[in-house]
Amino acid sequence: MSRIQIRQGRLIDPAHQIDRIGDLYIANGKIVALFDAPDGFTPDTIIEAENLIVCPGFIDISTRLREPGQSHKATFKTETVAAASAGITTLVLQPDTQPAIDTPAITELVKELAKKTGYRQIHPIGALTQNLAGQELSSMLALKQAGCIAVGNAGKPVANLLVLRRAMEYAASHDLLLIYRPNEYSLSNQGCAHEGAIATRYGLPGIPETAETIALSQCLELAELTACRVHFGQISCRRSVIKIQQAQKYGLNVSADLAMHQLHLTENDMKPFDSAYHVLPPLRSEQDKYSLRNALAQGIINCLCSDHQPHDLDAKLGAFPETEPGISALETLLPLLLELVRENLVTLSQGIAALTQNPARILGLNRGHLSLGAAADICLFDPDLKWRVDHQNWRSKGVNTPFWGRTLTGRALYTLQSGKIIYRLHTGERYE
Amino acid sequence: MVDNVQLNAEGKLKHFLSIDGLSKTLLIEILDTAESFAGMSEHAVKKVPLLRGKTIVNLFFENSTRTRTTFELAAKRLSADVISMNIATSATSKGESLLDTIRNLEAMFVDMFVVRHATSGAAHFIARHSAPHISVINAGDGQHSHPTQAMLDMFTIRQIKPDFAALKIAIIGDILHSRVARSQILALNTLGAAEVRVIAPKTLLPAHVETLGVTVSHNLTEGLEDVDVIIMLRLQKERMTSALLPSESEYFKCFGLTPEKLKIAKPDAIVMHPGPINRGVEIDTRVADGPQSVILRQVGNGIAVRMAVMSMAMQVKGGS
């Protein structure tokens, strides 16, 4: 295996509070030294990292690659290339594939698909219930043994609180993390936009925040009853933040993540009936965005994700309520994070932690840090490189993003997974 | 959130999708143009040749009698060739997408689509994806907009009470599901009405309804005080089964317009309803057929207003 020296980058490792310029040395897929070369180290490859940030590769806790079942939307092949180009080295997959990831066989299939791409770190979440139907428990232990990193509902309803209680008890018995997107279906009631002034003006069926907060409150109650570890996915409103903060103060072992677009867009940004803005949970109010940003700044919620949901063109071609929700978001993750840093909401180290150390800790993964001996999952990015979100630069098969056509700042130049360069941006001679 | 898709580069009407984003001047131009067509219905020859040679397709993805008929008559009086398609029972039920339906009709050299659809935003979608020479008129999309209905209501109000700035208007009933109410509220505010009130139980009001520029009341007796124009909305039967209301009789008791309740409004107040009316549910027969009712006049005015909008969108001027 090759020996790589990454020269004179700004090394940022939130796990060890490192933030200074220096070299990083990799051998046999592992980090072998920081700053000072090990004795007798002769690199095969030198990567010049002057003016670049060198940090752990990003861990995306909520993505969809659409296989098996919906390869017309995206494939492992297209989306792992997109992920690598965005500096993401670990993907956690939601179980709502077709069929759902609810048996060891489907888990094996997912692992097989992953293996073919050469992209190593793909971790499926197992379905909490059979076929995600919310009625009967899945074989959670078998799913865990087959390689599922957690169990979850992928935002689908669980039939009733008794089923949820049993599922949480059973998950807790096998020390499985529950990843739960809170949504009370009877209240979201086929809505497609935030229940607020914009939905009212455009006659769009609304989804109240209460659809989220009621489901969240119920799940928090059951977390106390069952001692199940719960991670809440894609929190979207101020009142949910308050509830999570209260639960943490009370001593419950709960965490949460935020989808990056929720920190940048609100209902007011929606162009009339533009399906690129159709996402669940919906884009909420300015006040909600402000609260979510605060929650990140204060560390109440310290994990970010892309909530990547690539779609085919047809899925987004129709009257707004009839289109499919979701944003293709892997490739905008880093530049949108850097926007938060430039706005002084979080420090660069804090922002990187929300995509590395913190999700790793939630998932129990030994990744997301630059420890000696750790797998060399590394992202090298230029925080000032401007690029346009267009067909030339975009790699995901899904072009469904409200940021299409915009110029964003910040881009990965190299991505390494276990010491292997899986991505390199070709910009003329400079990086060849 | 500016919506310019319905205006061309010169700021003239290209599509008519929503009242949103249209200026007072433009709304008045629609009313004045409609005025010029209004007398025509009494003539022996009810036609003008303004849209001769143009092909208009009425695309009704949702059932309608009144709106479709008046659009058809309006097109015929402008001498256009008009085809009405009831798509609720046509190709789309065989799985053809909205876009494919549009593309197929485009291929037949159509100049204008008049669209009614059960989903909010459908008319915008069709306008965005149609060939550049095609104009789209929204004949009602989901809960979003029904701009020609709102303009015929404005036209009717103006005939009787020309000074909008002096008017207090109450809209009563199912605001939540009503595209008519949304368009009326926008039009009344653009035309400078003194006050627009909505009167309904909370279950039939959308969230943050006051952001549309209305005052809110849950009490009919209170809300009708000092009002010049009363607009009643139709109550759909399915509102009872979806737990929005307990019963028709309780609704009538609280929000039904009876002769007694009507007395609370100004003595010369007019009563309007976009139809079809539910006698004994939202409106008492004595009021619906009474001297203050202008409901049938609304229907007649629908033709003139639709002629105005169609001719303006096709960039022709006229009327008699």
PDB file of N, CA, C and O in Angstrom, chain B residues 82 85 87 89-90 116 143 186 196 257 284:
ATOM      1  N   VAL B  82     -63.456  26.758 -30.416  1.00  0.00           N
ATOM      2  CA  VAL B  82     -63.268  26.281 -29.043  1.00  0.00           C
ATOM      3  C   VAL B  82     -63.650  24.815 -28.909  1.00  0.00           C
ATOM      4  O   VAL B  82     -64.623  24.346 -29.474  1.00  0.00           O
ATOM      5  N   MET B  85     -62.697  19.940 -23.319  1.00  0.00           N
ATOM      6  CA  MET B  85     -62.328  18.557 -23.012  1.00  0.00           C
ATOM      7  C   MET B  85     -62.553  18.290 -21.539  1.00  0.00           C
ATOM      8  O   MET B  85     -62.064  19.021 -20.682  1.00  0.00           O
ATOM      9  N   ILE B  87     -61.330  16.143 -19.057  1.00  0.00           N
ATOM     10  CA  ILE B  87     -60.212  15.204 -18.944  1.00  0.00           C
ATOM     11  C   ILE B  87     -60.336  14.318 -17.724  1.00  0.00           C
ATOM     12  O   ILE B  87     -59.613  13.347 -17.579  1.00  0.00           O
ATOM     13  N   THR B  89     -62.381  12.310 -17.379  1.00  0.00           N
ATOM     14  CA  THR B  89     -62.733  10.979 -17.894  1.00  0.00           C
ATOM     15  C   THR B  89     -61.940  10.659 -19.163  1.00  0.00           C
ATOM     16  O   THR B  89     -62.352   9.843 -19.960  1.00  0.00           O
ATOM     17  N   SER B  90     -60.821  11.348 -19.359  1.00  0.00           N
ATOM     18  CA  SER B  90     -60.103  11.174 -20.617  1.00  0.00           C
ATOM     19  C   SER B  90     -58.719  10.569 -20.414  1.00  0.00           C
ATOM     20  O   SER B  90     -58.519   9.747 -19.535  1.00  0.00           O
ATOM     21  N   ARG B 116     -58.786  23.982 -15.739  1.00  0.00           N
ATOM     22  CA  ARG B 116     -59.236  23.756 -14.364  1.00  0.00           C
ATOM     23  C   ARG B 116     -58.655  22.439 -13.891  1.00  0.00           C
ATOM     24  O   ARG B 116     -58.703  21.429 -14.603  1.00  0.00           O
ATOM     25  N   GLN B 143     -56.757  24.680  -4.296  1.00  0.00           N
ATOM     26  CA  GLN B 143     -57.223  25.670  -3.328  1.00  0.00           C
ATOM     27  C   GLN B 143     -56.513  26.998  -3.562  1.00  0.00           C
ATOM     28  O   GLN B 143     -56.524  27.875  -2.719  1.00  0.00           O
ATOM     29  N   LEU B 186     -57.268  38.906  -2.561  1.00  0.00           N
ATOM     30  CA  LEU B 186     -56.168  39.590  -3.244  1.00  0.00           C
ATOM     31  C   LEU B 186     -56.691  40.712  -4.126  1.00  0.00           C
ATOM     32  O   LEU B 186     -56.139  41.821  -4.144  1.00  0.00           O
ATOM     33  N   VAL B 196     -61.562  44.022   4.408  1.00  0.00           N
ATOM     34  CA  VAL B 196     -62.020  42.688   4.012  1.00  0.00           C
ATOM     35  C   VAL B 196     -62.048  41.836   5.276  1.00  0.00           C
ATOM     36  O   VAL B 196     -61.049  41.721   5.980  1.00  0.00           O
ATOM     37  N   LEU B 257     -76.774  32.563   6.162  1.00  0.00           N
ATOM     38  CA  LEU B 257     -77.271  33.932   6.004  1.00  0.00           C
ATOM     39  C   LEU B 257     -78.786  33.912   5.877  1.00  0.00           C
ATOM     40  O   LEU B 257     -79.336  33.482   4.863  1.00  0.00           O
ATOM     41  N   ASP B 284     -80.127  31.146   3.206  1.00  0.00           N
ATOM     42  CA  ASP B 284     -81.572  30.961   3.252  1.00  0.00           C
ATOM     43  C   ASP B 284     -82.143  31.293   1.872  1.00  0.00           C
ATOM     44  O   ASP B 284     -81.721  32.257   1.237  1.00  0.00           O
TER      45      ASP B 284
END
